[in-house]
PDB file of C-alpha atoms in Angstrom:
ATOM      1  CA  UNK A   1       6.279   4.631 -21.214  1.00 39.00           C
ATOM      2  CA  UNK A   2       4.988   1.318 -19.933  1.00 43.00           C
ATOM      3  CA  UNK A   3       2.330  -0.488 -21.922  1.00 47.00           C
ATOM      4  CA  UNK A   4       0.855  -2.106 -18.791  1.00 45.00           C
ATOM      5  CA  UNK A   5      -2.950  -1.951 -18.962  1.00 45.00           C
ATOM      6  CA  UNK A   6      -4.258   0.819 -16.734  1.00 57.00           C
ATOM      7  CA  UNK A   7      -6.449  -1.598 -14.811  1.00 75.00           C
ATOM      8  CA  UNK A   8      -3.405  -2.971 -12.909  1.00 85.00           C
ATOM      9  CA  UNK A   9      -1.745  -6.322 -12.318  1.00 92.00           C
ATOM     10  CA  UNK A  10      -3.374  -9.466 -10.864  1.00 95.00           C
ATOM     11  CA  UNK A  11      -1.042 -12.097  -9.376  1.00 96.00           C
ATOM     12  CA  UNK A  12      -2.420 -15.658  -9.454  1.00 96.00           C
ATOM     13  CA  UNK A  13      -0.752 -18.210  -7.161  1.00 96.00           C
ATOM     14  CA  UNK A  14      -2.083 -21.733  -7.484  1.00 94.00           C
ATOM     15  CA  UNK A  15      -0.419 -25.128  -7.937  1.00 92.00           C
ATOM     16  CA  UNK A  16      -3.255 -26.277 -10.237  1.00 91.00           C
ATOM     17  CA  UNK A  17      -2.332 -25.433 -13.830  1.00 94.00           C
ATOM     18  CA  UNK A  18      -5.957 -25.596 -15.024  1.00 92.00           C
ATOM     19  CA  UNK A  19      -7.025 -22.999 -12.438  1.00 91.00           C
ATOM     20  CA  UNK A  20      -4.139 -20.722 -13.384  1.00 94.00           C
ATOM     21  CA  UNK A  21      -4.952 -20.990 -17.081  1.00 95.00           C
ATOM     22  CA  UNK A  22      -8.693 -20.321 -16.608  1.00 93.00           C
ATOM     23  CA  UNK A  23      -8.043 -17.288 -14.366  1.00 94.00           C
ATOM     24  CA  UNK A  24      -5.473 -15.893 -16.781  1.00 95.00           C
ATOM     25  CA  UNK A  25      -7.876 -16.280 -19.715  1.00 94.00           C
ATOM     26  CA  UNK A  26     -10.732 -14.643 -17.818  1.00 93.00           C
ATOM     27  CA  UNK A  27      -8.713 -11.695 -16.440  1.00 94.00           C
ATOM     28  CA  UNK A  28      -6.709 -10.943 -19.523  1.00 93.00           C
ATOM     29  CA  UNK A  29      -9.985 -10.867 -21.451  1.00 91.00           C
ATOM     30  CA  UNK A  30     -10.995  -7.949 -19.147  1.00 91.00           C
ATOM     31  CA  UNK A  31      -7.754  -6.011 -19.807  1.00 91.00           C
ATOM     32  CA  UNK A  32      -5.916  -6.941 -16.586  1.00 93.00           C
ATOM     33  CA  UNK A  33      -2.279  -7.797 -16.643  1.00 92.00           C
ATOM     34  CA  UNK A  34      -1.910 -11.270 -15.163  1.00 95.00           C
ATOM     35  CA  UNK A  35       1.142 -12.986 -13.697  1.00 95.00           C
ATOM     36  CA  UNK A  36       0.783 -16.652 -12.741  1.00 96.00           C
ATOM     37  CA  UNK A  37       2.898 -18.646 -10.274  1.00 96.00           C
ATOM     38  CA  UNK A  38       2.717 -22.347  -9.511  1.00 95.00           C
ATOM     39  CA  UNK A  39       3.924 -21.896  -5.921  1.00 95.00           C
ATOM     40  CA  UNK A  40       3.960 -19.325  -3.121  1.00 95.00           C
ATOM     41  CA  UNK A  41       7.757 -19.623  -3.016  1.00 96.00           C
ATOM     42  CA  UNK A  42       8.154 -18.586  -6.679  1.00 95.00           C
ATOM     43  CA  UNK A  43       5.799 -15.640  -6.172  1.00 96.00           C
ATOM     44  CA  UNK A  44       7.403 -14.273  -3.016  1.00 93.00           C
ATOM     45  CA  UNK A  45      10.843 -14.330  -4.660  1.00 91.00           C
ATOM     46  CA  UNK A  46       9.634 -12.137  -7.551  1.00 90.00           C
ATOM     47  CA  UNK A  47       7.022  -9.911  -5.916  1.00 89.00           C
ATOM     48  CA  UNK A  48       7.562  -6.142  -6.441  1.00 82.00           C
ATOM     49  CA  UNK A  49       5.712  -4.140  -3.719  1.00 78.00           C
ATOM     50  CA  UNK A  50       5.965  -0.928  -5.817  1.00 76.00           C
ATOM     51  CA  UNK A  51       3.443  -2.193  -8.332  1.00 82.00           C
ATOM     52  CA  UNK A  52      -0.306  -1.463  -8.195  1.00 86.00           C
ATOM     53  CA  UNK A  53      -1.517  -5.038  -7.937  1.00 92.00           C
ATOM     54  CA  UNK A  54      -3.646  -7.582  -6.099  1.00 94.00           C
ATOM     55  CA  UNK A  55      -3.263 -11.316  -5.345  1.00 95.00           C
ATOM     56  CA  UNK A  56      -5.509 -14.320  -5.900  1.00 95.00           C
ATOM     57  CA  UNK A  57      -4.065 -17.336  -4.067  1.00 94.00           C
ATOM     58  CA  UNK A  58      -5.174 -20.864  -3.322  1.00 92.00           C
ATOM     59  CA  UNK A  59      -5.260 -21.695   0.377  1.00 90.00           C
ATOM     60  CA  UNK A  60      -4.023 -25.300   0.031  1.00 88.00           C
ATOM     61  CA  UNK A  61      -0.799 -25.711  -1.995  1.00 89.00           C
ATOM     62  CA  UNK A  62       2.186 -28.008  -1.869  1.00 85.00           C
ATOM     63  CA  UNK A  63       5.078 -26.358  -0.054  1.00 90.00           C
ATOM     64  CA  UNK A  64       4.182 -22.925   1.384  1.00 92.00           C
ATOM     65  CA  UNK A  65       0.420 -22.641   1.848  1.00 91.00           C
ATOM     66  CA  UNK A  66      -1.684 -19.598   1.065  1.00 91.00           C
ATOM     67  CA  UNK A  67      -1.930 -18.917   4.808  1.00 89.00           C
ATOM     68  CA  UNK A  68       1.871 -18.986   5.180  1.00 93.00           C
ATOM     69  CA  UNK A  69       2.184 -16.712   2.143  1.00 94.00           C
ATOM     70  CA  UNK A  70      -0.188 -14.253   3.775  1.00 93.00           C
ATOM     71  CA  UNK A  71       1.888 -14.339   6.996  1.00 92.00           C
ATOM     72  CA  UNK A  72       5.037 -13.697   4.948  1.00 92.00           C
ATOM     73  CA  UNK A  73       3.466 -10.634   3.275  1.00 91.00           C
ATOM     74  CA  UNK A  74       2.270  -9.324   6.690  1.00 88.00           C
ATOM     75  CA  UNK A  75       5.832  -9.625   7.989  1.00 88.00           C
ATOM     76  CA  UNK A  76       6.989  -7.501   5.043  1.00 84.00           C
ATOM     77  CA  UNK A  77       4.280  -4.924   5.810  1.00 79.00           C
ATOM     78  CA  UNK A  78       2.978  -5.469   2.269  1.00 82.00           C
ATOM     79  CA  UNK A  79      -0.224  -3.563   1.403  1.00 81.00           C
ATOM     80  CA  UNK A  80      -1.050  -6.117  -1.327  1.00 89.00           C
ATOM     81  CA  UNK A  81      -4.831  -6.905  -1.222  1.00 93.00           C
ATOM     82  CA  UNK A  82      -5.527 -10.658  -1.182  1.00 93.00           C
ATOM     83  CA  UNK A  83      -8.446 -12.891  -2.121  1.00 92.00           C
ATOM     84  CA  UNK A  84      -8.196 -16.622  -1.404  1.00 91.00           C
ATOM     85  CA  UNK A  85      -9.586 -19.484  -3.459  1.00 87.00           C
ATOM     86  CA  UNK A  86     -10.964 -22.225  -1.213  1.00 85.00           C
ATOM     87  CA  UNK A  87     -12.493 -25.678  -1.398  1.00 78.00           C
ATOM     88  CA  UNK A  88     -15.671 -26.288   0.586  1.00 67.00           C
ATOM     89  CA  UNK A  89     -13.863 -27.642   3.617  1.00 69.00           C
ATOM     90  CA  UNK A  90     -11.514 -24.618   3.849  1.00 73.00           C
ATOM     91  CA  UNK A  91     -14.163 -22.019   4.753  1.00 74.00           C
ATOM     92  CA  UNK A  92     -13.230 -21.800   8.476  1.00 78.00           C
ATOM     93  CA  UNK A  93      -9.578 -21.403   7.417  1.00 78.00           C
ATOM     94  CA  UNK A  94     -10.563 -18.705   4.912  1.00 76.00           C
ATOM     95  CA  UNK A  95     -12.458 -16.777   7.588  1.00 79.00           C
ATOM     96  CA  UNK A  96      -9.237 -16.743   9.608  1.00 80.00           C
ATOM     97  CA  UNK A  97      -7.380 -15.170   6.641  1.00 83.00           C
ATOM     98  CA  UNK A  98      -9.886 -12.343   6.610  1.00 83.00           C
ATOM     99  CA  UNK A  99      -9.196 -11.633  10.291  1.00 81.00           C
ATOM    100  CA  UNK A 100      -5.592 -11.128   9.244  1.00 85.00           C
ATOM    101  CA  UNK A 101      -6.572  -8.675   6.517  1.00 82.00           C
ATOM    102  CA  UNK A 102      -7.515 -10.718   3.475  1.00 84.00           C
ATOM    103  CA  UNK A 103     -10.175  -8.912   1.472  1.00 83.00           C
ATOM    104  CA  UNK A 104     -12.411 -11.942   0.831  1.00 86.00           C
ATOM    105  CA  UNK A 105     -12.465 -15.561  -0.217  1.00 85.00           C
ATOM    106  CA  UNK A 106     -14.271 -17.399  -2.986  1.00 85.00           C
ATOM    107  CA  UNK A 107     -15.250 -21.032  -3.102  1.00 84.00           C
ATOM    108  CA  UNK A 108     -14.586 -23.367  -6.010  1.00 82.00           C
ATOM    109  CA  UNK A 109     -16.189 -23.473  -8.473  1.00 83.00           C
ATOM    110  CA  UNK A 110     -16.393 -19.700  -8.424  1.00 82.00           C
ATOM    111  CA  UNK A 111     -18.649 -17.341 -10.353  1.00 86.00           C
ATOM    112  CA  UNK A 112     -16.794 -15.216 -12.881  1.00 88.00           C
ATOM    113  CA  UNK A 113     -18.721 -12.011 -12.104  1.00 89.00           C
ATOM    114  CA  UNK A 114     -18.101 -12.413  -8.375  1.00 88.00           C
ATOM    115  CA  UNK A 115     -14.377 -12.823  -8.947  1.00 90.00           C
ATOM    116  CA  UNK A 116     -14.183  -9.851 -11.338  1.00 92.00           C
ATOM    117  CA  UNK A 117     -16.007  -7.644  -8.816  1.00 91.00           C
ATOM    118  CA  UNK A 118     -13.540  -8.638  -6.108  1.00 91.00           C
ATOM    119  CA  UNK A 119     -10.539  -7.977  -8.359  1.00 93.00           C
ATOM    120  CA  UNK A 120     -11.791  -4.455  -9.138  1.00 92.00           C
ATOM    121  CA  UNK A 121     -12.355  -3.731  -5.427  1.00 92.00           C
ATOM    122  CA  UNK A 122      -8.867  -5.002  -4.583  1.00 92.00           C
ATOM    123  CA  UNK A 123      -7.264  -2.863  -7.287  1.00 92.00           C
ATOM    124  CA  UNK A 124      -9.144   0.193  -6.040  1.00 91.00           C
ATOM    125  CA  UNK A 125      -7.656  -0.489  -2.633  1.00 88.00           C
ATOM    126  CA  UNK A 126      -4.195  -1.075  -4.126  1.00 88.00           C
ATOM    127  CA  UNK A 127      -4.358   2.281  -5.954  1.00 87.00           C
ATOM    128  CA  UNK A 128      -5.247   4.055  -2.721  1.00 85.00           C
ATOM    129  CA  UNK A 129      -2.391   2.367  -0.880  1.00 79.00           C
ATOM    130  CA  UNK A 130       0.022   3.217  -3.708  1.00 78.00           C
ATOM    131  CA  UNK A 131      -1.130   6.875  -3.707  1.00 78.00           C
ATOM    132  CA  UNK A 132      -0.512   6.999   0.073  1.00 77.00           C
ATOM    133  CA  UNK A 133       2.949   5.497  -0.432  1.00 72.00           C
ATOM    134  CA  UNK A 134       3.805   8.061  -3.122  1.00 74.00           C
ATOM    135  CA  UNK A 135       2.479  10.940  -0.990  1.00 78.00           C
ATOM    136  CA  UNK A 136       4.551   9.765   1.993  1.00 77.00           C
ATOM    137  CA  UNK A 137       7.684   9.499  -0.170  1.00 75.00           C
ATOM    138  CA  UNK A 138       7.102  12.992  -1.558  1.00 82.00           C
ATOM    139  CA  UNK A 139       6.643  14.333   1.978  1.00 84.00           C
ATOM    140  CA  UNK A 140       9.824  12.617   3.243  1.00 84.00           C
ATOM    141  CA  UNK A 141      11.747  14.135   0.298  1.00 85.00           C
ATOM    142  CA  UNK A 142      10.547  17.633   1.241  1.00 86.00           C
ATOM    143  CA  UNK A 143      11.308  17.180   4.944  1.00 89.00           C
ATOM    144  CA  UNK A 144      14.803  15.899   4.160  1.00 89.00           C
ATOM    145  CA  UNK A 145      15.638  19.389   2.811  1.00 90.00           C
ATOM    146  CA  UNK A 146      15.469  20.864   6.326  1.00 91.00           C
ATOM    147  CA  UNK A 147      18.532  21.377   8.485  1.00 92.00           C
ATOM    148  CA  UNK A 148      18.577  19.884  12.003  1.00 91.00           C
ATOM    149  CA  UNK A 149      17.669  23.244  13.555  1.00 93.00           C
ATOM    150  CA  UNK A 150      14.858  23.856  11.092  1.00 92.00           C
ATOM    151  CA  UNK A 151      13.465  20.415  11.865  1.00 92.00           C
ATOM    152  CA  UNK A 152      13.461  21.362  15.601  1.00 93.00           C
ATOM    153  CA  UNK A 153      11.635  24.598  14.823  1.00 93.00           C
ATOM    154  CA  UNK A 154       9.110  22.783  12.632  1.00 93.00           C
ATOM    155  CA  UNK A 155       8.444  20.186  15.378  1.00 92.00           C
ATOM    156  CA  UNK A 156       7.544  23.016  17.737  1.00 93.00           C
ATOM    157  CA  UNK A 157       5.408  24.868  15.176  1.00 91.00           C
ATOM    158  CA  UNK A 158       3.440  21.662  14.718  1.00 89.00           C
ATOM    159  CA  UNK A 159       3.071  21.388  18.504  1.00 90.00           C
ATOM    160  CA  UNK A 160       1.476  24.837  18.507  1.00 89.00           C
ATOM    161  CA  UNK A 161       4.341  26.713  20.114  1.00 92.00           C
ATOM    162  CA  UNK A 162       4.607  30.472  19.534  1.00 92.00           C
ATOM    163  CA  UNK A 163       7.778  32.111  18.170  1.00 94.00           C
ATOM    164  CA  UNK A 164       8.752  33.362  21.657  1.00 94.00           C
ATOM    165  CA  UNK A 165       8.259  29.938  23.192  1.00 94.00           C
ATOM    166  CA  UNK A 166      10.273  28.292  20.425  1.00 93.00           C
ATOM    167  CA  UNK A 167      13.053  30.858  20.955  1.00 94.00           C
ATOM    168  CA  UNK A 168      13.063  30.059  24.701  1.00 94.00           C
ATOM    169  CA  UNK A 169      12.985  26.292  24.031  1.00 92.00           C
ATOM    170  CA  UNK A 170      15.994  26.394  21.719  1.00 93.00           C
ATOM    171  CA  UNK A 171      17.955  29.275  23.320  1.00 94.00           C
ATOM    172  CA  UNK A 172      17.853  31.444  20.184  1.00 94.00           C
ATOM    173  CA  UNK A 173      16.439  34.863  19.371  1.00 94.00           C
ATOM    174  CA  UNK A 174      12.921  35.451  18.093  1.00 93.00           C
ATOM    175  CA  UNK A 175      14.424  36.917  14.901  1.00 94.00           C
ATOM    176  CA  UNK A 176      16.326  33.669  14.337  1.00 94.00           C
ATOM    177  CA  UNK A 177      13.123  31.700  14.828  1.00 94.00           C
ATOM    178  CA  UNK A 178      11.383  33.936  12.282  1.00 94.00           C
ATOM    179  CA  UNK A 179      14.252  33.352   9.786  1.00 94.00           C
ATOM    180  CA  UNK A 180      14.016  29.607  10.297  1.00 94.00           C
ATOM    181  CA  UNK A 181      10.216  29.749   9.783  1.00 92.00           C
ATOM    182  CA  UNK A 182      10.654  31.606   6.511  1.00 93.00           C
ATOM    183  CA  UNK A 183      13.239  29.042   5.318  1.00 93.00           C
ATOM    184  CA  UNK A 184      10.987  26.143   6.319  1.00 93.00           C
ATOM    185  CA  UNK A 185       7.977  27.622   4.471  1.00 91.00           C
ATOM    186  CA  UNK A 186      10.094  28.108   1.367  1.00 92.00           C
ATOM    187  CA  UNK A 187      11.728  24.687   1.367  1.00 91.00           C
ATOM    188  CA  UNK A 188       8.396  22.917   1.930  1.00 89.00           C
ATOM    189  CA  UNK A 189       6.488  25.057  -0.617  1.00 87.00           C
ATOM    190  CA  UNK A 190       4.059  26.068   2.116  1.00 86.00           C
ATOM    191  CA  UNK A 191       2.086  29.317   2.118  1.00 88.00           C
ATOM    192  CA  UNK A 192       0.318  28.930   5.450  1.00 87.00           C
ATOM    193  CA  UNK A 193       0.733  27.121   8.797  1.00 85.00           C
ATOM    194  CA  UNK A 194      -2.092  24.843   7.672  1.00 87.00           C
ATOM    195  CA  UNK A 195       0.019  23.832   4.598  1.00 85.00           C
ATOM    196  CA  UNK A 196       2.946  23.155   6.969  1.00 87.00           C
ATOM    197  CA  UNK A 197       0.810  20.925   9.162  1.00 86.00           C
ATOM    198  CA  UNK A 198      -0.394  18.921   6.102  1.00 84.00           C
ATOM    199  CA  UNK A 199       3.177  18.281   5.010  1.00 84.00           C
ATOM    200  CA  UNK A 200       4.590  17.606   8.477  1.00 85.00           C
ATOM    201  CA  UNK A 201       1.739  15.379   9.644  1.00 82.00           C
ATOM    202  CA  UNK A 202       0.643  13.748   6.401  1.00 74.00           C
ATOM    203  CA  UNK A 203      -2.486  11.632   6.919  1.00 55.00           C
ATOM    204  CA  UNK A 204      -2.619  12.691  10.564  1.00 56.00           C
ATOM    205  CA  UNK A 205      -3.090  16.378   9.680  1.00 56.00           C
ATOM    206  CA  UNK A 206      -6.340  17.869  10.982  1.00 55.00           C
ATOM    207  CA  UNK A 207      -9.079  18.036   8.342  1.00 53.00           C
ATOM    208  CA  UNK A 208     -10.115  21.521   7.216  1.00 47.00           C
TER     209      UNK A 208
END
């Protein structure tokens, strides 16, 4: 078993060593796991999207800027929540990062309690995103058990087609449709059509 603190991982990306050290000291003191990087390039080469984590990054850095790092993560469809550290003159730039999905920005010198509150909010969001990722992976694993024909039948069940209509659509007998339905229910561990819809549609399933 991993000994990673349950609170999650905080990535700190800043080319100022003093800022990295102070953030690491503050966050580790609150039981967060902290990983520091002196450049966006070194972070992006080591980032693992499967980890429940959040990112604190400086906007202005030598080499790749915080803005460019955010763009790179967006290209990768990364769900990583981000907070940017800004100097006073960077506020308009920071507002732009929020339009692209950053969670917030904090100005130097920042208040410790404000930063800690943001980190907790980001990690809550990261846990939700990770749970969704795991749920989707579990759903995909179940659906991969279906044969091609069973997948066709399931698609039509989800569309609200009746057994007779499905039989007509696929040119098979109603009994064969019923057999496929029974197999689908068993393979997907579903007891009702509502269960089937939840598995097949995931987050898009109608709420009870």
